[in-house]
Tab-separated table of C-alpha atoms in Angstrom:
chain	number	residue	atom	x	y	z
D	1457	ASN	CA	-20.091	-24.182	8.417
D	1458	PHE	CA	-19.415	-20.309	9.467
D	1459	ASP	CA	-21.410	-17.038	10.487
D	1460	ALA	CA	-21.778	-14.061	8.221
D	1461	GLU	CA	-20.075	-10.927	8.800
D	1462	THR	CA	-21.190	-7.580	10.367
D	1463	SER	CA	-19.199	-4.739	10.007
D	1464	GLU	CA	-19.172	-1.037	11.012
D	1465	SER	CA	-17.277	1.775	9.341
D	1466	LEU	CA	-15.988	5.229	10.128
D	1467	GLU	CA	-14.295	7.745	7.827
D	1468	VAL	CA	-13.396	10.994	8.166
D	1469	GLY	CA	-11.431	13.292	5.476
D	1470	ILE	CA	-10.358	16.587	4.569
D	1471	LYS	CA	-9.783	18.613	0.783
D	1472	ALA	CA	-8.349	21.482	1.087
D	1473	GLU	CA	-6.558	24.255	-0.980
D	1474	PHE	CA	-3.933	27.516	-0.070
D	1475	PRO	CA	-3.901	29.650	-3.006
D	1476	GLU	CA	-1.065	31.756	-2.143
D	1477	GLN	CA	0.946	28.398	-0.926
D	1478	ALA	CA	0.006	27.102	-4.150
D	1479	LEU	CA	-0.811	23.795	-2.040
D	1480	ARG	CA	-2.986	21.558	-2.046
D	1481	VAL	CA	-4.089	18.951	1.045
D	1482	ASN	CA	-6.420	15.830	0.720
D	1483	ALA	CA	-6.392	13.245	3.629
D	1484	ALA	CA	-8.413	10.948	5.317
D	1485	THR	CA	-8.547	8.370	8.342
D	1486	HIS	CA	-10.375	5.197	8.477
D	1487	LEU	CA	-11.650	2.542	11.148
D	1488	THR	CA	-13.737	-0.734	10.341
D	1489	THR	CA	-14.658	-3.265	12.647
D	1490	ILE	CA	-15.522	-6.603	11.765
D	1491	ASP	CA	-17.472	-9.274	13.866
D	1492	ASP	CA	-17.364	-13.161	12.794
D	1493	PHE	CA	-14.555	-12.164	10.384
D	1494	GLN	CA	-14.276	-15.063	7.636
D	1495	ALA	CA	-10.730	-15.847	7.585
D	1496	SER	CA	-9.243	-17.751	5.149
D	1497	SER	CA	-5.212	-19.602	5.997
D	1498	TYR	CA	-3.532	-22.159	4.401
D	1499	ASN	CA	-2.314	-25.361	6.812
D	1500	GLY	CA	0.217	-26.784	4.368
D	1501	THR	CA	-2.383	-28.973	2.687
D	1502	ASN	CA	-5.559	-26.655	2.093
D	1503	PHE	CA	-7.340	-23.659	2.744
D	1504	ILE	CA	-9.302	-23.320	5.344
D	1505	LEU	CA	-12.132	-20.736	5.784
D	1506	ARG	CA	-13.768	-20.081	9.629
D	1507	ASN	CA	-14.617	-17.078	11.907
D	1508	ALA	CA	-11.946	-15.446	13.293
D	1509	GLY	CA	-13.912	-13.349	15.799
D	1510	GLU	CA	-13.505	-9.766	15.696
D	1511	LYS	CA	-10.889	-7.506	13.637
D	1512	THR	CA	-10.215	-4.355	12.792
D	1513	ALA	CA	-9.073	-2.491	9.819
D	1514	SER	CA	-7.452	0.895	10.125
D	1515	GLY	CA	-5.423	3.456	8.001
D	1516	LEU	CA	-4.406	6.813	7.226
D	1517	GLU	CA	-4.210	8.482	3.816
D	1518	LEU	CA	-2.608	11.909	2.890
D	1519	GLU	CA	-1.667	13.570	-0.710
D	1520	LEU	CA	0.225	16.863	-1.160
D	1521	PHE	CA	0.217	18.677	-4.451
D	1522	TRP	CA	2.746	21.450	-4.299
D	1523	GLN	CA	3.177	24.277	-7.503
D	1524	ALA	CA	7.016	25.097	-6.339
D	1525	THR	CA	7.134	27.385	-9.607
D	1526	GLU	CA	5.545	27.766	-12.711
D	1527	PHE	CA	6.891	24.977	-14.121
D	1528	THR	CA	7.881	22.424	-11.325
D	1529	GLU	CA	5.341	20.530	-9.718
D	1530	PHE	CA	5.966	18.303	-6.488
D	1531	THR	CA	3.607	15.141	-5.270
D	1532	LEU	CA	3.670	13.759	-2.390
D	1533	ALA	CA	1.664	10.484	-1.137
D	1534	TYR	CA	1.662	8.294	2.232
D	1535	ALA	CA	-0.723	5.726	3.096
D	1536	TYR	CA	-0.624	3.575	6.233
D	1537	PHE	CA	-2.709	0.372	7.062
D	1538	ASN	CA	-3.145	-2.332	9.290
D	1539	ASN	CA	-5.132	-5.358	10.068
D	1540	GLU	CA	-5.427	-6.726	13.735
D	1541	PHE	CA	-7.192	-9.402	14.861
D	1542	LYS	CA	-8.958	-8.803	18.229
D	1543	GLN	CA	-9.865	-12.391	18.386
D	1544	TYR	CA	-8.524	-15.169	16.063
D	1545	GLU	CA	-7.359	-18.505	18.282
D	1546	ARG	CA	-7.757	-20.953	15.631
D	1547	ALA	CA	-5.506	-19.491	12.744
D	1548	ALA	CA	-3.515	-21.753	10.440
D	1549	CYS	CA	0.242	-22.240	12.049
D	1550	TRP	CA	3.629	-21.363	10.016
D	1551	VAL	CA	4.407	-23.880	7.214
D	1552	ALA	CA	7.333	-22.919	5.976
D	1553	THR	CA	9.473	-22.115	8.795
D	1554	PRO	CA	8.596	-25.404	10.650
D	1555	VAL	CA	9.491	-27.412	7.273
D	1556	HIS	CA	13.015	-25.772	6.471
D	1557	THR	CA	14.513	-24.693	9.602
D	1558	GLY	CA	12.568	-27.106	12.298
D	1559	THR	CA	11.504	-23.811	14.643
D	1560	PRO	CA	7.830	-24.289	15.355
D	1561	ASP	CA	5.243	-21.085	15.599
D	1562	PRO	CA	5.119	-20.058	19.094
D	1563	SER	CA	1.374	-19.030	18.667
D	1564	GLU	CA	0.214	-23.092	18.126
D	1565	ASN	CA	-1.889	-24.134	20.715
D	1566	ALA	CA	-2.513	-27.788	22.119
D	1567	ASP	CA	-4.690	-28.614	19.277
D	1568	GLY	CA	-2.840	-27.698	16.572
D	1569	TYR	CA	-3.992	-24.423	15.641
D	1570	CYS	CA	-2.206	-21.374	16.517
D	1571	ASP	CA	-3.627	-18.171	18.114
D	1572	ARG	CA	-3.382	-14.775	16.432
D	1573	SER	CA	-5.386	-12.724	18.759
D	1574	GLY	CA	-3.802	-9.173	18.658
D	1575	GLU	CA	-1.505	-9.351	16.039
D	1576	GLY	CA	-1.583	-7.202	13.335
D	1577	ASP	CA	0.160	-6.634	9.721
D	1578	PRO	CA	0.763	-2.904	9.461
D	1579	SER	CA	2.208	-1.240	6.514
D	1580	HIS	CA	3.497	1.958	5.031
D	1581	PHE	CA	3.619	3.400	1.443
D	1582	ALA	CA	4.792	6.691	0.509
D	1583	SER	CA	6.076	8.404	-3.165
D	1584	LEU	CA	7.558	11.607	-4.369
D	1585	GLY	CA	7.255	13.029	-7.443
D	1586	LEU	CA	8.887	15.917	-9.192
D	1587	LYS	CA	7.188	17.219	-12.572
D	1588	LYS	CA	9.318	19.592	-14.730
D	1589	ASN	CA	7.711	21.421	-17.650
D	1590	PHE	CA	9.624	23.026	-20.517
D	1591	SER	CA	8.168	25.040	-23.067
D	1592	PRO	CA	11.323	24.979	-26.048
D	1593	ALA	CA	9.589	26.377	-28.869
D	1594	ASP	CA	5.997	28.191	-29.323
D	1595	GLY	CA	3.753	25.153	-30.020
D	1596	ILE	CA	5.626	22.669	-28.067
D	1597	GLU	CA	5.178	21.628	-24.622
D	1598	SER	CA	7.741	19.420	-22.958
D	1599	TYR	CA	8.236	17.878	-19.488
D	1600	ILE	CA	9.870	15.202	-17.327
D	1601	PHE	CA	8.714	13.553	-14.240
D	1602	SER	CA	10.414	11.460	-11.838
D	1603	GLU	CA	8.675	9.140	-9.078
D	1604	TYR	CA	9.917	7.289	-6.232
D	1605	SER	CA	7.838	5.192	-3.981
D	1606	TYR	CA	8.851	2.714	-0.733
D	1607	THR	CA	6.683	-0.012	0.773
D	1608	THR	CA	7.617	-1.661	3.980
D	1609	ASP	CA	7.452	-5.081	4.802
D	1610	LEU	CA	4.325	-6.907	4.633
D	1611	ASP	CA	3.510	-9.935	6.862
D	1612	GLN	CA	0.280	-11.445	6.379
D	1613	SER	CA	1.378	-14.918	7.119
D	1614	ARG	CA	3.163	-14.257	9.986
D	1615	ASP	CA	5.621	-16.957	8.899
D	1616	PRO	CA	9.133	-15.510	8.818
D	1617	LEU	CA	10.086	-17.087	5.359
D	1618	LYS	CA	7.198	-15.812	4.093
D	1619	LEU	CA	7.733	-12.079	5.004
D	1620	ARG	CA	7.458	-10.291	1.638
D	1621	LYS	CA	10.720	-7.607	2.320
D	1622	GLY	CA	10.263	-3.673	2.214
D	1623	TYR	CA	11.235	-2.581	-1.519
D	1624	GLY	CA	11.776	0.992	-3.352
D	1625	LEU	CA	10.621	1.479	-7.100
D	1626	LEU	CA	11.960	4.373	-9.347
D	1627	ASN	CA	9.607	5.509	-12.048
D	1628	LEU	CA	10.482	8.376	-15.068
D	1629	ARG	CA	8.788	9.508	-17.826
D	1630	ALA	CA	9.337	12.294	-20.348
D	1631	GLY	CA	6.922	13.746	-22.911
D	1632	VAL	CA	6.817	16.340	-25.563
D	1633	ASN	CA	3.324	17.801	-26.849
D	1634	PHE	CA	3.259	19.494	-30.454
D	1635	VAL	CA	-0.408	21.697	-30.039
D	1636	GLU	CA	-0.993	22.498	-33.452
D	1637	HIS	CA	-0.633	18.975	-34.800
D	1638	GLY	CA	-2.054	17.178	-32.028
D	1639	ILE	CA	0.579	15.009	-31.382
D	1640	ASN	CA	1.869	13.483	-28.399
D	1641	LEU	CA	5.010	11.544	-27.767
D	1642	THR	CA	6.149	9.778	-24.211
D	1643	LEU	CA	8.994	7.971	-23.020
D	1644	TRP	CA	8.551	5.905	-19.824
D	1645	GLY	CA	9.925	3.445	-17.634
D	1646	ARG	CA	8.819	1.439	-14.626
D	1647	ASN	CA	11.218	0.177	-12.335
D	1648	VAL	CA	14.472	1.396	-13.780
D	1649	LEU	CA	16.443	0.275	-11.249
D	1650	ASN	CA	15.304	-3.233	-11.849
D	1651	LYS	CA	14.639	-3.957	-8.132
D	1652	SER	CA	13.151	-7.435	-7.317
D	1653	TYR	CA	9.803	-7.828	-5.146
D	1654	GLY	CA	6.895	-9.469	-4.316
D	1655	ALA	CA	6.743	-12.219	-2.289
């Protein structure tokens, strides 16, 4: 059996435009505190659901849009997020690392569980985009757009062999709009550098 979760959240944000600089800014920060957090962890055989005590989730988000010239646009996005257990004394321990390397989980208690109190899993995400617009002829509008994004390491399980390494992705897109005929042609590619990523 486990108790119900209770939470309190606070979020503060701002949206601002600076016409003279052709700049738009959106920003927000948030904090959520959860009591009796219902945590699910895998012990190598099955998933265990139990109350983990207190947990906080905090983050920051930022978006920038800049019309640098009549035909050139820049976008920037950044996000930070962190989950931290204030109290979690009976979490599942590492599974993969002890099996493959013989290295035990240093947080293991005498009762076979692991203490994750005070541990967090911060992550960062950032992306930068550039769009160039063209008008090669009357009634024809076109553009090219490139975006590069990067995500840092993600360590949700705490097991070193399950760490998801950070990775960057490059996306490209180009389009032509024949205004009078209502025809749009778009060519796009995602992860054009064929970057492998994931767990």
